[in-house]
Amino acid sequence: MKKINNSTFLKVHSSIYAIFAIGLFFFPKLIWPNYGVQLNDQYSTFLSQHNSIFLGGIAIIGFLFNDAETKSLTAQKLFKGLMLTNVLGVLITLYAGFTKIFVGFGWSDPIFFALLAILSFIKLKDNQ
């Protein structure tokens, strides 16, 4: 199986996070109901937009470091950070699913984060 290079992986990973950041900032009332979450007031809408800071930040970091040299300490730390961030995403979204905060399409989030965590782990191993 052909290995994806660091730059391509980081651009794809960052693009996914950027799309969600933009979507949750500009279209929170359209996106969240698909996950079973209702935005009832300006405060819940703002929290969604606030969440975009972190999603966008992860995207920006990935884009800025997409030229990290293979097997470098920088690449190793970056992929470890992305892997742990995605593991945290698995845990938090599983909690949301089990407590019935996320329903319907919301169950796709733990799968999404698990896939990105696994792919980040593989990239981490490729860079050691």
PDB file of C-alpha atoms in Angstrom:
ATOM      1  CA  MET A   1       0.000   0.000   0.000  1.00  0.00           C
ATOM      2  CA  LYS A   2       1.376   3.396  -0.993  1.00  0.00           C
ATOM      3  CA  LYS A   3       2.049   5.741   1.915  1.00  0.00           C
ATOM      4  CA  ILE A   4       0.640   9.243   1.788  1.00  0.00           C
ATOM      5  CA  ASN A   5       3.323  11.880   2.341  1.00  0.00           C
ATOM      6  CA  ASN A   6       3.260  14.251   5.308  1.00  0.00           C
ATOM      7  CA  SER A   7       2.331  17.309   3.273  1.00  0.00           C
ATOM      8  CA  THR A   8      -0.673  15.704   1.583  1.00  0.00           C
ATOM      9  CA  PHE A   9      -1.919  14.185   4.838  1.00  0.00           C
ATOM     10  CA  LEU A  10      -1.656  17.502   6.666  1.00  0.00           C
ATOM     11  CA  LYS A  11      -3.388  19.411   3.874  1.00  0.00           C
ATOM     12  CA  VAL A  12      -6.299  16.943   3.827  1.00  0.00           C
ATOM     13  CA  HIS A  13      -6.531  16.799   7.639  1.00  0.00           C
ATOM     14  CA  SER A  14      -6.401  20.600   7.875  1.00  0.00           C
ATOM     15  CA  SER A  15      -8.963  21.040   5.114  1.00  0.00           C
ATOM     16  CA  ILE A  16     -11.443  18.833   6.967  1.00  0.00           C
ATOM     17  CA  TYR A  17     -10.988  20.853  10.154  1.00  0.00           C
ATOM     18  CA  ALA A  18     -11.222  24.138   8.214  1.00  0.00           C
ATOM     19  CA  ILE A  19     -14.496  23.097   6.562  1.00  0.00           C
ATOM     20  CA  PHE A  20     -16.025  22.269   9.948  1.00  0.00           C
ATOM     21  CA  ALA A  21     -14.702  25.505  11.459  1.00  0.00           C
ATOM     22  CA  ILE A  22     -16.264  27.571   8.685  1.00  0.00           C
ATOM     23  CA  GLY A  23     -19.500  25.583   8.779  1.00  0.00           C
ATOM     24  CA  LEU A  24     -19.919  25.819  12.541  1.00  0.00           C
ATOM     25  CA  PHE A  25     -19.162  29.536  12.469  1.00  0.00           C
ATOM     26  CA  PHE A  26     -21.383  30.592   9.587  1.00  0.00           C
ATOM     27  CA  PHE A  27     -24.083  27.880   9.556  1.00  0.00           C
ATOM     28  CA  PRO A  28     -24.439  26.508  13.102  1.00  0.00           C
ATOM     29  CA  LYS A  29     -28.255  26.408  12.983  1.00  0.00           C
ATOM     30  CA  LEU A  30     -28.090  24.352   9.808  1.00  0.00           C
ATOM     31  CA  ILE A  31     -25.397  21.899  10.943  1.00  0.00           C
ATOM     32  CA  TRP A  32     -26.124  21.135  14.605  1.00  0.00           C
ATOM     33  CA  PRO A  33     -29.690  19.810  14.188  1.00  0.00           C
ATOM     34  CA  ASN A  34     -28.228  16.976  12.059  1.00  0.00           C
ATOM     35  CA  TYR A  35     -26.429  15.872  15.211  1.00  0.00           C
ATOM     36  CA  GLY A  36     -29.517  16.186  17.377  1.00  0.00           C
ATOM     37  CA  VAL A  37     -28.385  19.457  18.958  1.00  0.00           C
ATOM     38  CA  GLN A  38     -30.692  22.472  18.983  1.00  0.00           C
ATOM     39  CA  LEU A  39     -29.381  26.016  19.209  1.00  0.00           C
ATOM     40  CA  ASN A  40     -32.031  27.853  21.186  1.00  0.00           C
ATOM     41  CA  ASP A  41     -30.487  31.260  21.754  1.00  0.00           C
ATOM     42  CA  GLN A  42     -27.636  33.600  20.886  1.00  0.00           C
ATOM     43  CA  TYR A  43     -25.433  32.037  23.571  1.00  0.00           C
ATOM     44  CA  SER A  44     -25.579  28.517  22.183  1.00  0.00           C
ATOM     45  CA  THR A  45     -24.964  29.907  18.698  1.00  0.00           C
ATOM     46  CA  PHE A  46     -21.949  31.806  19.994  1.00  0.00           C
ATOM     47  CA  LEU A  47     -20.564  28.653  21.660  1.00  0.00           C
ATOM     48  CA  SER A  48     -20.661  26.932  18.280  1.00  0.00           C
ATOM     49  CA  GLN A  49     -18.858  29.876  16.720  1.00  0.00           C
ATOM     50  CA  HIS A  50     -16.392  29.890  19.608  1.00  0.00           C
ATOM     51  CA  ASN A  51     -15.671  26.217  18.928  1.00  0.00           C
ATOM     52  CA  SER A  52     -14.559  27.305  15.454  1.00  0.00           C
ATOM     53  CA  ILE A  53     -11.523  28.972  17.035  1.00  0.00           C
ATOM     54  CA  PHE A  54     -10.117  25.608  18.001  1.00  0.00           C
ATOM     55  CA  LEU A  55     -11.116  23.740  14.859  1.00  0.00           C
ATOM     56  CA  GLY A  56      -9.692  26.551  12.741  1.00  0.00           C
ATOM     57  CA  GLY A  57      -6.566  26.664  14.887  1.00  0.00           C
ATOM     58  CA  ILE A  58      -5.883  22.970  14.300  1.00  0.00           C
ATOM     59  CA  ALA A  59      -6.378  23.557  10.573  1.00  0.00           C
ATOM     60  CA  ILE A  60      -3.978  26.516  10.572  1.00  0.00           C
ATOM     61  CA  ILE A  61      -1.274  24.604  12.465  1.00  0.00           C
ATOM     62  CA  GLY A  62      -1.536  21.696  10.014  1.00  0.00           C
ATOM     63  CA  PHE A  63      -1.279  24.045   7.025  1.00  0.00           C
ATOM     64  CA  LEU A  64       1.700  25.899   8.540  1.00  0.00           C
ATOM     65  CA  PHE A  65       3.606  22.695   9.292  1.00  0.00           C
ATOM     66  CA  ASN A  66       2.736  20.757   6.134  1.00  0.00           C
ATOM     67  CA  ASP A  67       6.367  21.076   5.062  1.00  0.00           C
ATOM     68  CA  ALA A  68       7.713  19.434   8.238  1.00  0.00           C
ATOM     69  CA  GLU A  69      10.550  17.195   7.225  1.00  0.00           C
ATOM     70  CA  THR A  70       9.831  13.459   7.301  1.00  0.00           C
ATOM     71  CA  LYS A  71      11.096  11.747  10.468  1.00  0.00           C
ATOM     72  CA  SER A  72      11.912  15.092  12.075  1.00  0.00           C
ATOM     73  CA  LEU A  73      11.155  15.813  15.714  1.00  0.00           C
ATOM     74  CA  THR A  74       8.744  18.522  14.536  1.00  0.00           C
ATOM     75  CA  ALA A  75       6.783  16.019  12.412  1.00  0.00           C
ATOM     76  CA  GLN A  76       6.703  13.515  15.278  1.00  0.00           C
ATOM     77  CA  LYS A  77       5.369  16.080  17.743  1.00  0.00           C
ATOM     78  CA  LEU A  78       2.831  17.375  15.235  1.00  0.00           C
ATOM     79  CA  PHE A  79       1.421  13.921  14.467  1.00  0.00           C
ATOM     80  CA  LYS A  80       1.385  12.991  18.140  1.00  0.00           C
ATOM     81  CA  GLY A  81      -0.543  16.185  18.891  1.00  0.00           C
ATOM     82  CA  LEU A  82      -3.038  15.517  16.095  1.00  0.00           C
ATOM     83  CA  MET A  83      -3.476  11.920  17.209  1.00  0.00           C
ATOM     84  CA  LEU A  84      -4.140  12.934  20.827  1.00  0.00           C
ATOM     85  CA  THR A  85      -6.487  15.726  19.732  1.00  0.00           C
ATOM     86  CA  ASN A  86      -8.495  13.243  17.692  1.00  0.00           C
ATOM     87  CA  VAL A  87      -8.523  10.704  20.557  1.00  0.00           C
ATOM     88  CA  LEU A  88      -9.944  13.467  22.739  1.00  0.00           C
ATOM     89  CA  GLY A  89     -12.535  14.039  20.011  1.00  0.00           C
ATOM     90  CA  VAL A  90     -13.472  10.337  20.149  1.00  0.00           C
ATOM     91  CA  LEU A  91     -13.945  10.458  23.928  1.00  0.00           C
ATOM     92  CA  ILE A  92     -15.975  13.667  23.992  1.00  0.00           C
ATOM     93  CA  THR A  93     -18.241  12.703  21.099  1.00  0.00           C
ATOM     94  CA  LEU A  94     -18.777   9.204  22.529  1.00  0.00           C
ATOM     95  CA  TYR A  95     -19.875  10.900  25.751  1.00  0.00           C
ATOM     96  CA  ALA A  96     -22.285  13.058  23.736  1.00  0.00           C
ATOM     97  CA  GLY A  97     -23.663   9.965  22.043  1.00  0.00           C
ATOM     98  CA  PHE A  98     -24.059   7.879  25.187  1.00  0.00           C
ATOM     99  CA  THR A  99     -25.756  10.724  27.055  1.00  0.00           C
ATOM    100  CA  LYS A 100     -28.076  11.262  24.057  1.00  0.00           C
ATOM    101  CA  ILE A 101     -26.824  14.774  23.360  1.00  0.00           C
ATOM    102  CA  PHE A 102     -25.749  13.561  19.926  1.00  0.00           C
ATOM    103  CA  VAL A 103     -28.295  11.447  18.092  1.00  0.00           C
ATOM    104  CA  GLY A 104     -28.794  10.546  14.461  1.00  0.00           C
ATOM    105  CA  PHE A 105     -25.825  11.794  12.443  1.00  0.00           C
ATOM    106  CA  GLY A 106     -24.036  12.611  15.716  1.00  0.00           C
ATOM    107  CA  TRP A 107     -22.806   9.032  15.923  1.00  0.00           C
ATOM    108  CA  SER A 108     -20.650   9.708  12.881  1.00  0.00           C
ATOM    109  CA  ASP A 109     -18.391  11.990  14.948  1.00  0.00           C
ATOM    110  CA  PRO A 110     -16.723   9.296  17.095  1.00  0.00           C
ATOM    111  CA  ILE A 111     -16.101   7.284  13.929  1.00  0.00           C
ATOM    112  CA  PHE A 112     -14.703  10.359  12.170  1.00  0.00           C
ATOM    113  CA  PHE A 113     -12.373  11.210  15.064  1.00  0.00           C
ATOM    114  CA  ALA A 114     -11.310   7.562  15.457  1.00  0.00           C
ATOM    115  CA  LEU A 115     -10.389   7.401  11.766  1.00  0.00           C
ATOM    116  CA  LEU A 116      -8.351  10.608  12.006  1.00  0.00           C
ATOM    117  CA  ALA A 117      -6.687   9.352  15.218  1.00  0.00           C
ATOM    118  CA  ILE A 118      -5.705   6.091  13.530  1.00  0.00           C
ATOM    119  CA  LEU A 119      -4.409   7.869  10.438  1.00  0.00           C
ATOM    120  CA  SER A 120      -2.447  10.316  12.636  1.00  0.00           C
ATOM    121  CA  PHE A 121      -0.999   7.351  14.567  1.00  0.00           C
ATOM    122  CA  ILE A 122       0.100   5.746  11.298  1.00  0.00           C
ATOM    123  CA  LYS A 123       1.752   9.011  10.234  1.00  0.00           C
ATOM    124  CA  LEU A 124       3.436   9.233  13.630  1.00  0.00           C
ATOM    125  CA  LYS A 125       4.873   5.715  13.170  1.00  0.00           C
ATOM    126  CA  ASP A 126       5.959   6.578   9.609  1.00  0.00           C
ATOM    127  CA  ASN A 127       7.921   9.517  11.022  1.00  0.00           C
ATOM    128  CA  GLN A 128       9.780   7.673  13.758  1.00  0.00           C
TER     129      GLN A 128
END
